[in-house]
mmCIF file of C-alpha atoms and ligand atoms in Angstrom:
data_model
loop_
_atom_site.group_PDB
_atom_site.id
_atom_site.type_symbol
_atom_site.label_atom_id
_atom_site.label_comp_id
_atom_site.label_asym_id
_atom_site.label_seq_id
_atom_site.Cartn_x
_atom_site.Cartn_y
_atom_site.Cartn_z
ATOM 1 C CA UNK V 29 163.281 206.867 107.425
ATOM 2 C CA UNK V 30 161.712 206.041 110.726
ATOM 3 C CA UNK V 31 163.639 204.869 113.406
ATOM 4 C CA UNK V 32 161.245 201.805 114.561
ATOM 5 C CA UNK V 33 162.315 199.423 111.794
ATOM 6 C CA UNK V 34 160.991 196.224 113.272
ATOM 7 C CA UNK V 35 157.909 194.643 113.963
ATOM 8 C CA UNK V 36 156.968 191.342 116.072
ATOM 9 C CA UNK V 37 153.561 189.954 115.342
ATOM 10 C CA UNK V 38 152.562 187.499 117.861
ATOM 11 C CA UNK V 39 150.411 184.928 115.879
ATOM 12 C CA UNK V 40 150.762 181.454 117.961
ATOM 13 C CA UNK V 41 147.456 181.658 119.639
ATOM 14 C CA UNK V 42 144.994 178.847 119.012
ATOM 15 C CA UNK V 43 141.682 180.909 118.164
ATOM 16 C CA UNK V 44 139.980 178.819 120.011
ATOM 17 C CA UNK V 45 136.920 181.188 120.360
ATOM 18 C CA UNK V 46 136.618 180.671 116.060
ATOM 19 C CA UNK V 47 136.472 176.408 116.948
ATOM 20 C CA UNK V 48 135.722 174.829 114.036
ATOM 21 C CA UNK V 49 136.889 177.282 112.030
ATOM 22 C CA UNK V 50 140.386 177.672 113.813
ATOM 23 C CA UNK V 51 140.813 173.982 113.839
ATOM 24 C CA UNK V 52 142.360 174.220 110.668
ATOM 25 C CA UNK V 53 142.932 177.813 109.311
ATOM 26 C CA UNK V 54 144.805 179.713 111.311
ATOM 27 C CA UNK V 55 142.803 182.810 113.555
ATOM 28 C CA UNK V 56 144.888 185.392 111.962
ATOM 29 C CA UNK V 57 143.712 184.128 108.300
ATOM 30 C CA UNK V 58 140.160 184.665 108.995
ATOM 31 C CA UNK V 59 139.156 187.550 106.113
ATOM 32 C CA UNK V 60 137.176 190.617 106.793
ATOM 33 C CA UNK V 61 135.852 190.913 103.294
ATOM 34 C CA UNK V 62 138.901 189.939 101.286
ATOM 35 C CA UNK V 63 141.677 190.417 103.266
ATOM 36 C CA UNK V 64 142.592 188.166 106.115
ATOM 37 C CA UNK V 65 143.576 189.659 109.563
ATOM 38 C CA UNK V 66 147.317 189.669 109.246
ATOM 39 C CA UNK V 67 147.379 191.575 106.338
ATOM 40 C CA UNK V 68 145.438 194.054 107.845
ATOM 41 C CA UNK V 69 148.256 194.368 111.021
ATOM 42 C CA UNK V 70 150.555 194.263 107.683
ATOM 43 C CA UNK V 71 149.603 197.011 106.300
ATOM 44 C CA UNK V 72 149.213 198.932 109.049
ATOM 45 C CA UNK V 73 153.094 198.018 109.525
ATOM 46 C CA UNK V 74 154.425 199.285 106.600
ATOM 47 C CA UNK V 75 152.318 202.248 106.385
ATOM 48 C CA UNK V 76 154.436 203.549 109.772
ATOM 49 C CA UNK V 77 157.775 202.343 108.053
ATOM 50 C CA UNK V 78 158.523 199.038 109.052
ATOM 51 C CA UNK V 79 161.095 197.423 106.995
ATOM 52 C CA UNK V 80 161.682 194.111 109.115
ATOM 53 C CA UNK V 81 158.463 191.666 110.054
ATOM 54 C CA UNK V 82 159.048 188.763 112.713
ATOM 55 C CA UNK V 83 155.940 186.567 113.254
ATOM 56 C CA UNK V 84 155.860 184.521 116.402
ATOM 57 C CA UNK V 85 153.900 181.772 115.670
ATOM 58 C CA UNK V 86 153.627 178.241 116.289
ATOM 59 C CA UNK V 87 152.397 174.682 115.013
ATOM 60 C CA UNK V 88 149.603 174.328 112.731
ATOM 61 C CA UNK V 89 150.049 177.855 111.427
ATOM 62 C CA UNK V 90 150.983 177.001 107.764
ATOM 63 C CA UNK V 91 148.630 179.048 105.982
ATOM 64 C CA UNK V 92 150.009 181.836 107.542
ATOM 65 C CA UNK V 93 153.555 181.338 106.328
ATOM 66 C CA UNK V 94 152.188 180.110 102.667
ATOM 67 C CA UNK V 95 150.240 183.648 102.379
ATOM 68 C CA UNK V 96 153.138 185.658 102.436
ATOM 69 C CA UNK V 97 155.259 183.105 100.501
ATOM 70 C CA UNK V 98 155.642 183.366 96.461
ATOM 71 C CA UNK V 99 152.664 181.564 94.570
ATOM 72 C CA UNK V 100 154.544 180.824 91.601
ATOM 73 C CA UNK V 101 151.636 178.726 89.813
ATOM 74 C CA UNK V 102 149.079 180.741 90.356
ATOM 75 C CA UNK V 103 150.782 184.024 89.599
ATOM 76 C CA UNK V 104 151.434 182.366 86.367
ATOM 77 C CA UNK V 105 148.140 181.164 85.506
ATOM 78 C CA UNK V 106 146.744 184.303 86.508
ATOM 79 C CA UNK V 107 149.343 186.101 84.036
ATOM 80 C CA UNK V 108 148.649 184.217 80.744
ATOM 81 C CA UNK V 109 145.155 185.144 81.117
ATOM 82 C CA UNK V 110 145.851 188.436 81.265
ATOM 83 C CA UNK V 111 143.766 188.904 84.971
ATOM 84 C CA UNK V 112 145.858 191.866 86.209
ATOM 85 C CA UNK V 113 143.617 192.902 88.670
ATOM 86 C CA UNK V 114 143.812 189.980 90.409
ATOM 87 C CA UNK V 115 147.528 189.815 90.067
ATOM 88 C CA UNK V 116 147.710 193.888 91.302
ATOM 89 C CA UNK V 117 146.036 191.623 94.697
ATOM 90 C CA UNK V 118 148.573 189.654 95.592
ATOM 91 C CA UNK V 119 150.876 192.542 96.135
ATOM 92 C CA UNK V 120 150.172 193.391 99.289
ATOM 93 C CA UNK V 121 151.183 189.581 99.710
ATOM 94 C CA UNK V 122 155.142 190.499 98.627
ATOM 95 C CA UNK V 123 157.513 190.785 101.070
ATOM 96 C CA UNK V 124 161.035 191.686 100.097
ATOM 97 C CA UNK V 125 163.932 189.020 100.178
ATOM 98 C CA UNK V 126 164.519 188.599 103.796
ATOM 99 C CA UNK V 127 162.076 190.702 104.918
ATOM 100 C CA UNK V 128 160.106 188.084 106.903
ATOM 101 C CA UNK V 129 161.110 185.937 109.760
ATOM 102 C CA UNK V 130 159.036 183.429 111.566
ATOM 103 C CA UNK V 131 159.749 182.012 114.833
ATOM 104 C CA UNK V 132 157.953 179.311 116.898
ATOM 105 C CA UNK V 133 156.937 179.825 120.587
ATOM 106 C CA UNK V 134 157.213 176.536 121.922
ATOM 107 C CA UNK V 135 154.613 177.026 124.259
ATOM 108 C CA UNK V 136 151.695 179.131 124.862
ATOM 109 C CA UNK V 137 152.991 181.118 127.938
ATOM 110 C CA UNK V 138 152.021 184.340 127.571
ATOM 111 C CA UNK V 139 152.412 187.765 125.071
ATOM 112 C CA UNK V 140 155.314 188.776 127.338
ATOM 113 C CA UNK V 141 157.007 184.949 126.174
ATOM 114 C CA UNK V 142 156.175 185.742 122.667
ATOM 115 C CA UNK V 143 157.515 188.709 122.177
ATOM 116 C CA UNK V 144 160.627 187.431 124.382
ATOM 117 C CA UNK V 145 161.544 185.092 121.417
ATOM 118 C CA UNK V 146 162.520 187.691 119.099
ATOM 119 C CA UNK V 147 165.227 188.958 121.757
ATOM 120 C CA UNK V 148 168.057 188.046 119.144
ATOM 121 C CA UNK V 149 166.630 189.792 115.895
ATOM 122 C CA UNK V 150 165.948 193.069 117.790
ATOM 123 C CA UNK V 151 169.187 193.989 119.011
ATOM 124 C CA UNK V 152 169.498 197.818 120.280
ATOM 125 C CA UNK V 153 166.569 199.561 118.947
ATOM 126 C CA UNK V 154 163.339 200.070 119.886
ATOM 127 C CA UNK V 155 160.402 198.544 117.677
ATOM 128 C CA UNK V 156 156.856 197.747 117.364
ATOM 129 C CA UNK V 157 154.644 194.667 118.051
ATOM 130 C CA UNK V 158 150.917 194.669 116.860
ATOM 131 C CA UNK V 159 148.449 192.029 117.773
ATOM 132 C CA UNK V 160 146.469 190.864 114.553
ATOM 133 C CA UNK V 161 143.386 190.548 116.543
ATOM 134 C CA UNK V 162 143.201 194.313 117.000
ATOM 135 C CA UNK V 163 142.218 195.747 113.642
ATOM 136 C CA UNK V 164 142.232 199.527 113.884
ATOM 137 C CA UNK V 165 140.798 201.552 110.872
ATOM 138 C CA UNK V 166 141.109 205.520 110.570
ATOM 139 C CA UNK V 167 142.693 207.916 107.720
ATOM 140 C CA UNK V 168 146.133 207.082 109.432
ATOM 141 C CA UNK V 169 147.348 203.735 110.654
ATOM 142 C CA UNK V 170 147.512 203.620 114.468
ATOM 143 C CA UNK V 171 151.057 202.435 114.453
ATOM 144 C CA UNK V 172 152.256 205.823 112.307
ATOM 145 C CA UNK V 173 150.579 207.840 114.529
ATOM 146 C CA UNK V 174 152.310 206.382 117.066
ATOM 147 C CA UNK V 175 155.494 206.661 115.767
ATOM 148 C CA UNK V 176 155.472 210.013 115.002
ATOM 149 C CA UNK V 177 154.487 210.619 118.455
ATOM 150 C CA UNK V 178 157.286 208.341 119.924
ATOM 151 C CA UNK V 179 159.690 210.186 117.769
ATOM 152 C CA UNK V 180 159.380 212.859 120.250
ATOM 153 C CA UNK V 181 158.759 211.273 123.540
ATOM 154 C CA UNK V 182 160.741 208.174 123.597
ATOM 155 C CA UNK V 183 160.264 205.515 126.121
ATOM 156 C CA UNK V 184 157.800 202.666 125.996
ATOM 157 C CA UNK V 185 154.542 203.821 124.119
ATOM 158 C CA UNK V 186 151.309 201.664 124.362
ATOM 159 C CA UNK V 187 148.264 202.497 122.268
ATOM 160 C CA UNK V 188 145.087 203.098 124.351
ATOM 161 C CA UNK V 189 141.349 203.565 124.007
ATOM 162 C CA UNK V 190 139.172 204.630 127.065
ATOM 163 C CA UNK V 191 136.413 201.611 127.759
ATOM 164 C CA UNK V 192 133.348 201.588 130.269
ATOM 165 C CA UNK V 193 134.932 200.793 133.587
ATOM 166 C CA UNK V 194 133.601 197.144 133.466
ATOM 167 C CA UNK V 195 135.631 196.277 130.735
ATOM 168 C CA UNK V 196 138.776 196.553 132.381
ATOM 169 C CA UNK V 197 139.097 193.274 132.964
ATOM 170 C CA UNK V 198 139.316 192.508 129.445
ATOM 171 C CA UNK V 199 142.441 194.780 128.985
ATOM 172 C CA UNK V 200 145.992 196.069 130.307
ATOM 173 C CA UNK V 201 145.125 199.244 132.189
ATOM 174 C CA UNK V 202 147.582 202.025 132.771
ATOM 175 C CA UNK V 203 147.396 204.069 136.128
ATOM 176 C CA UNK V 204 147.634 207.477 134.474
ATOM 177 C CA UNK V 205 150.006 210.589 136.213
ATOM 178 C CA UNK V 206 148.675 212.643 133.600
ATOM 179 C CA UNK V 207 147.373 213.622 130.159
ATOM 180 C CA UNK V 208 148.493 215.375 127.568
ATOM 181 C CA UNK V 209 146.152 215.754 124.506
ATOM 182 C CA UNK V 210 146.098 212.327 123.233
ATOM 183 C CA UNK V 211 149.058 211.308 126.030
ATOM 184 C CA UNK V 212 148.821 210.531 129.152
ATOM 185 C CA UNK V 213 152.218 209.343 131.361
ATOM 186 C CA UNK V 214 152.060 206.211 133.035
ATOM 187 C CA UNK V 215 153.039 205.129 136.549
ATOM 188 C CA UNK V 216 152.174 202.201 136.395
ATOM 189 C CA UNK V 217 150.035 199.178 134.268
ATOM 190 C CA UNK V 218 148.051 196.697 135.533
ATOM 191 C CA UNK V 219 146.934 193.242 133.789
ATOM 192 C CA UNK V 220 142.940 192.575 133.322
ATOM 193 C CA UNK V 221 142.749 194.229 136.542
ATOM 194 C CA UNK V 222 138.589 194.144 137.960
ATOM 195 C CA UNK V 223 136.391 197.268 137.760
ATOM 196 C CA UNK V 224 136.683 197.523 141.468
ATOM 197 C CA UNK V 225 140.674 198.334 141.265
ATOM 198 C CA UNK V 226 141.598 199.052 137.774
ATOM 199 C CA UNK V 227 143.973 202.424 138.307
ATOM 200 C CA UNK V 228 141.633 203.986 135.131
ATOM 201 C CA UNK V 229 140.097 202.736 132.497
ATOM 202 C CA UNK V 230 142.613 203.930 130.183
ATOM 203 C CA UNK V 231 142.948 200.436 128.148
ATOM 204 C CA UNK V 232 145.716 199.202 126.281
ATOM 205 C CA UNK V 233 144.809 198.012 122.448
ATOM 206 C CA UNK V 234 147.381 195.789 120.505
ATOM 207 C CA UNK V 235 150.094 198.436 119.287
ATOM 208 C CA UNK V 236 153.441 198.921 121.596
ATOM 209 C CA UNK V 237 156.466 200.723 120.728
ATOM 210 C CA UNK V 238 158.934 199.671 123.207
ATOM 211 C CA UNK V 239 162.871 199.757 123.994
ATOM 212 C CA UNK V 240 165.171 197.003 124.115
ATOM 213 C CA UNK V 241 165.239 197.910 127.916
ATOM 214 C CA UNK V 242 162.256 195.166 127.225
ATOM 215 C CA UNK V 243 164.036 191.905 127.327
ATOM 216 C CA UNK V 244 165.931 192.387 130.426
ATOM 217 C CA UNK V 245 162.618 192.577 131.968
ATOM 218 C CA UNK V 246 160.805 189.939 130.404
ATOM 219 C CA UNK V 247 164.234 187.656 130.997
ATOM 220 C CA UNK V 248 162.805 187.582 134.784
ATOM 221 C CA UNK V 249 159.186 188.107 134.305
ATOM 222 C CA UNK V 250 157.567 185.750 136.346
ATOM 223 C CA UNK V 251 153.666 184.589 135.605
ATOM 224 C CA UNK V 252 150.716 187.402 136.388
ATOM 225 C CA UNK V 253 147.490 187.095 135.070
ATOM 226 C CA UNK V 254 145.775 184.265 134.129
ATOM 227 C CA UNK V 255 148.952 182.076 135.200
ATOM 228 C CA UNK V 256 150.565 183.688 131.571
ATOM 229 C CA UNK V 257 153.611 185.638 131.140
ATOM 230 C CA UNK V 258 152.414 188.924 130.516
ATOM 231 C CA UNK V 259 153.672 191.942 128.864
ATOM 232 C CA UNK V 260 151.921 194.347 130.762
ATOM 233 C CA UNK V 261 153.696 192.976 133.619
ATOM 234 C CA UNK V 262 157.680 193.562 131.972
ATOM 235 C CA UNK V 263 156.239 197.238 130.920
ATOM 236 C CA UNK V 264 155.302 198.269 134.490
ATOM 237 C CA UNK V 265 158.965 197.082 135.604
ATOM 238 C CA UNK V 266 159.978 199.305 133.597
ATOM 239 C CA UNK V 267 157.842 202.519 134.199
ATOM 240 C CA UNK V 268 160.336 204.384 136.083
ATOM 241 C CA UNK V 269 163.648 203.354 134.169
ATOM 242 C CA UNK V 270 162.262 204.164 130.915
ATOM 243 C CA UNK V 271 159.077 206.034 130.585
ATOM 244 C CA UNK V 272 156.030 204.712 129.971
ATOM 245 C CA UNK V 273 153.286 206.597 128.181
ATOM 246 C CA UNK V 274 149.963 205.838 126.669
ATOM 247 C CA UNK V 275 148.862 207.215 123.327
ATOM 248 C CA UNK V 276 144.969 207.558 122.323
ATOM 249 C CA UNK V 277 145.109 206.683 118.633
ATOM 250 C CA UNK V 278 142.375 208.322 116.457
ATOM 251 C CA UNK V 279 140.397 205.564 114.587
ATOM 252 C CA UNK V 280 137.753 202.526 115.337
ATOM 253 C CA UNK V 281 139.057 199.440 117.019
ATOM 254 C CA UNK V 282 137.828 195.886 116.231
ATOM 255 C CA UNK V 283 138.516 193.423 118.887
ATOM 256 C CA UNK V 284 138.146 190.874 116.307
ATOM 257 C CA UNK V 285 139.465 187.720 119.049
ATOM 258 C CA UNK V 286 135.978 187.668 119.542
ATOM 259 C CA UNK V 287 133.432 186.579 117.350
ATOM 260 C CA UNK V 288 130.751 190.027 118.381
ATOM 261 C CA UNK V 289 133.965 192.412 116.723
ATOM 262 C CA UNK V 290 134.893 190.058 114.157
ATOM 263 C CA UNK V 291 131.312 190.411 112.427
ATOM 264 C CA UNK V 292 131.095 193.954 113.244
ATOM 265 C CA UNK V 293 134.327 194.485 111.702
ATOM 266 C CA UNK V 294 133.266 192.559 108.691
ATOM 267 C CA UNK V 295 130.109 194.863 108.423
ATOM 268 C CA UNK V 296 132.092 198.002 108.835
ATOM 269 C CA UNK V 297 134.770 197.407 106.174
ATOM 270 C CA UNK V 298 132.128 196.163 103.806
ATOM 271 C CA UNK V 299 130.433 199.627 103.988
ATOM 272 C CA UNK V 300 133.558 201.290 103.903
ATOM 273 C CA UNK V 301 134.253 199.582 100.587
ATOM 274 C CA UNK V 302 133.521 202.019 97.963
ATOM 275 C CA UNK V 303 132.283 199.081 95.441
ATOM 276 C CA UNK V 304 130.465 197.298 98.028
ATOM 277 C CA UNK V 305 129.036 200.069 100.185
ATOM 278 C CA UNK V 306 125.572 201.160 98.810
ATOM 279 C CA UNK V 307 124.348 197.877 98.561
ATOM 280 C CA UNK V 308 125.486 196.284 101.379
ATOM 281 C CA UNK V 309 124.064 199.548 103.192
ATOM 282 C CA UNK V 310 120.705 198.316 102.104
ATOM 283 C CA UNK V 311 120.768 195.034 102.213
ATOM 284 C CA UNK V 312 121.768 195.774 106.245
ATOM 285 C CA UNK V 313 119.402 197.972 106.872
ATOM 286 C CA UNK V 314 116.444 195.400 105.324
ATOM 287 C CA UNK V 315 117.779 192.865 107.577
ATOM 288 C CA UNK V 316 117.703 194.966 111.188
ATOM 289 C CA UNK V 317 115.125 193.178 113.173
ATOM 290 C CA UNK V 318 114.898 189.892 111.128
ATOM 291 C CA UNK V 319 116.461 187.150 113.134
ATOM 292 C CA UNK V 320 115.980 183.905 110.530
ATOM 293 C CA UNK V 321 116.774 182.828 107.445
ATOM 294 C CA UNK V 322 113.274 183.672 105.078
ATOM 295 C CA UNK V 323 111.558 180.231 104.109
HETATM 296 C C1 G1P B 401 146.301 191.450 125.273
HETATM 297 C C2 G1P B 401 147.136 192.186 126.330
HETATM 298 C C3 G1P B 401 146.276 193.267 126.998
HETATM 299 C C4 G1P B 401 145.708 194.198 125.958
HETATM 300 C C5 G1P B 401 144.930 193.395 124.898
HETATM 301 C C6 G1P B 401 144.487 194.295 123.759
HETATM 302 O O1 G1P B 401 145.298 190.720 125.941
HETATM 303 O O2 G1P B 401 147.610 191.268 127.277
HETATM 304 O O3 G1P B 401 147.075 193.995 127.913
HETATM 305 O O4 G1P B 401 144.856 195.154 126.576
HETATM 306 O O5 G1P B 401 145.742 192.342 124.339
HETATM 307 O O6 G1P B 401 143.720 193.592 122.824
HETATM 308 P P1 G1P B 401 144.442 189.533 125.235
HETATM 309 O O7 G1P B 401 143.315 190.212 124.525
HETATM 310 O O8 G1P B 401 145.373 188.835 124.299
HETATM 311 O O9 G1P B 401 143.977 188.663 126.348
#
C-alpha cells in the first residue's frame, strides 16, 4: 500500500484555447485517440496507488462527471449483443463506490484556490494533484515514480522537466541548491518567472506530492502571477519548513492546454498504438510537406 492515497484533479478551467470546441465539452474530455484527457491523468493515478479521486471542477463540466458515472443503458445494450470488447472499455470508466468526489471552485482564482477546496477531504496526509492537461507517457507513470521517490525523501515533491531558458515563462521554476540524479533540492520556486530572472530552468510539469503543511499556506496565499492564486507561490512558503524537492520524471510530456501538444500528443499515441501504428506511420510520413487538403 502506498502512503499517498489521494488525488485532487483540478478540472474547472474553461479551455478556452479549444473555443468552439470547449464551449460545450469540457477541455479535459477532449480524446487523444480514444481516450479523453482525464482518463489519461486517471490512469496514471491508480497506477501509483491512489485509492481516493477529488475533481475540482466547476459549471458546465457535466460530461466530465457523466464519464465516470454508471451507463446503465448502454452497458446493457452493449451486453445482449454480446460486444465484450467494447464493454472490457468502459472499465477504465469504474470507479469504486465512493471513490470519486467532485467539488466546485466557485471561481476561477488560481491552482493554489483549487487545490485549497479539497482542504476538508485531505486531512493529515500528504497526497497528489495532477493537472489533466499534462499527459506524460513512459513505461512507468510519472506519479509512481514519484512516489516511490517521495517514499524516501518526504517533503513537498514537484515533477520537473528542464526547458530552453525562454520557456520559463510558461512554467513554475524552482531555484535549485542541488541535484541529485533525477533530484534536485529546492530553495525556492518562482511563478512564470521571464528568461531574464528565472532561478533555472528547471520547470515544474503537472504532478505534486505535497504535505498537508499545504493548506496553512494557501489559507493566506495572497495573488502572484497573473493576478491568480498560485500554487507555486504556497510551495515556496513552505521551502524551508518542509522540504521542497524537484523530481525529473523519465517519460515524454504533452502540454496538451495548447492546441501545438494536443495534436502532437494525438500523433504520438496513435503510433504508439500497436493496432494503429504501421499505418498511421505511413500515412504521416506521406503527408510531411503537404499543407492542403488534395482536390
Ligand atoms: C501550471 C502551474 C505551473 C506549472 C504548469 C505545468 O501553470 O501554475 O507552475 O509549471 O501548470 O503545466 P498553467 O499551465 O496552468 O498556467
Amino acid at each position: 500500500m502506498t502512503h499517498v492515497r489521494k488525488a485532487i484533479f483540478p478540472v474547472a478551467g474553461m479551455g478556452t484555447r479549444f473555443l468552439p470546441a470547449t464551449k460545450s465539452v469540457p477541455k479535459e474530455m477532449l480524446t487523444l485517440v480514444d481516450r479523453p484527457l482525464i482518463q489519461y491523468a486517471v490512469d496514471e493515478a491508480r497506477e501509483a496507488g491512489i485509492e481516493e479521486f477529488i475533481f475540482v471542477s466547476a459549471a458546465g463540466k457535466g460530461a466530465l462527471e457523466d464519464y465516470f458515472d454508471t451507463a446503465a443503458a448502454l452497458e446493457h445494450q452493449l451486453a445482449a449483443k454480446g460486444k465484450t470488447d467494447a464493454l472490457a472499455a468502459l472499465e477504465r470508466t469504474r470507479m469504486p463506490e465512493g471513490a470519486l468526489t467532485i467539488l466546485r471552485q466557485a471561481q476561477p482564482l488560481g491552482l493554489g484556490h483549487a487545490v485549497r477546496q479539497a482542504k476538508r477531504l485531505i486531512g493529515n496526509e500528504p497526497f497528489a494533484v495532477l493537472l489533466p492537461d499534462d499527459v506524460i507517457a513512459g513505461d512507468t507513470g510519472a506519479l509512481k515514480q514519484m512516489v516511490d521517490a517521495h517514499a524516501k525523501v518526504g517533503g513537498h515533491m514537484v515533477a520537473t522537466m528542464d526547458v530552453p531558458r525562454e520557456a520559463t515563462r510558461s512554467y513554475g521554476v524552482l531555484d535549485v541548491a542541488n541535484e541529485f540524479g533525477r533530484l534536485s533540492h529546492a530553495k525556492g520556486m518562482v511563478e512564470k518567472p521571464t528568461p531574464e530572472t528565472a532561478p533555472s530552468t528547471k520547470a515544474v510539469v503537472g504532478r505534486y506530492i505535497l504535505c498537508p503543511s499545504i493548506f496553512d499556506r494557501l489559507d493566506t496565499l495572497v495573488p502572484g502571477a497573473g493576478g491568480e492564486l498560485q500554487l507555486t507561490d504556497a510551495i515556496n512558503a513552505d521551502v524551508e519548513a518542509a522540504g521542497v524537492t524537484g523530481y525529473r520524471f523519465a517519460g515524454e510530456r504533452f502540454d496538451c492546454g495548447s492546441v501545438q501538444g494536443f495534436v502532437q500528443a494525438t500523433a504520438a499515441f496513435a503510433l504508439a498504438r500497436a493496432e494503429l501504428g504501421g499505418d498511421f506511420a505511413a500515412f504521416l510520413a506521406s503527408c510531411v510537406g503537404q499543407h492542403s487538403f488534395a482536390a
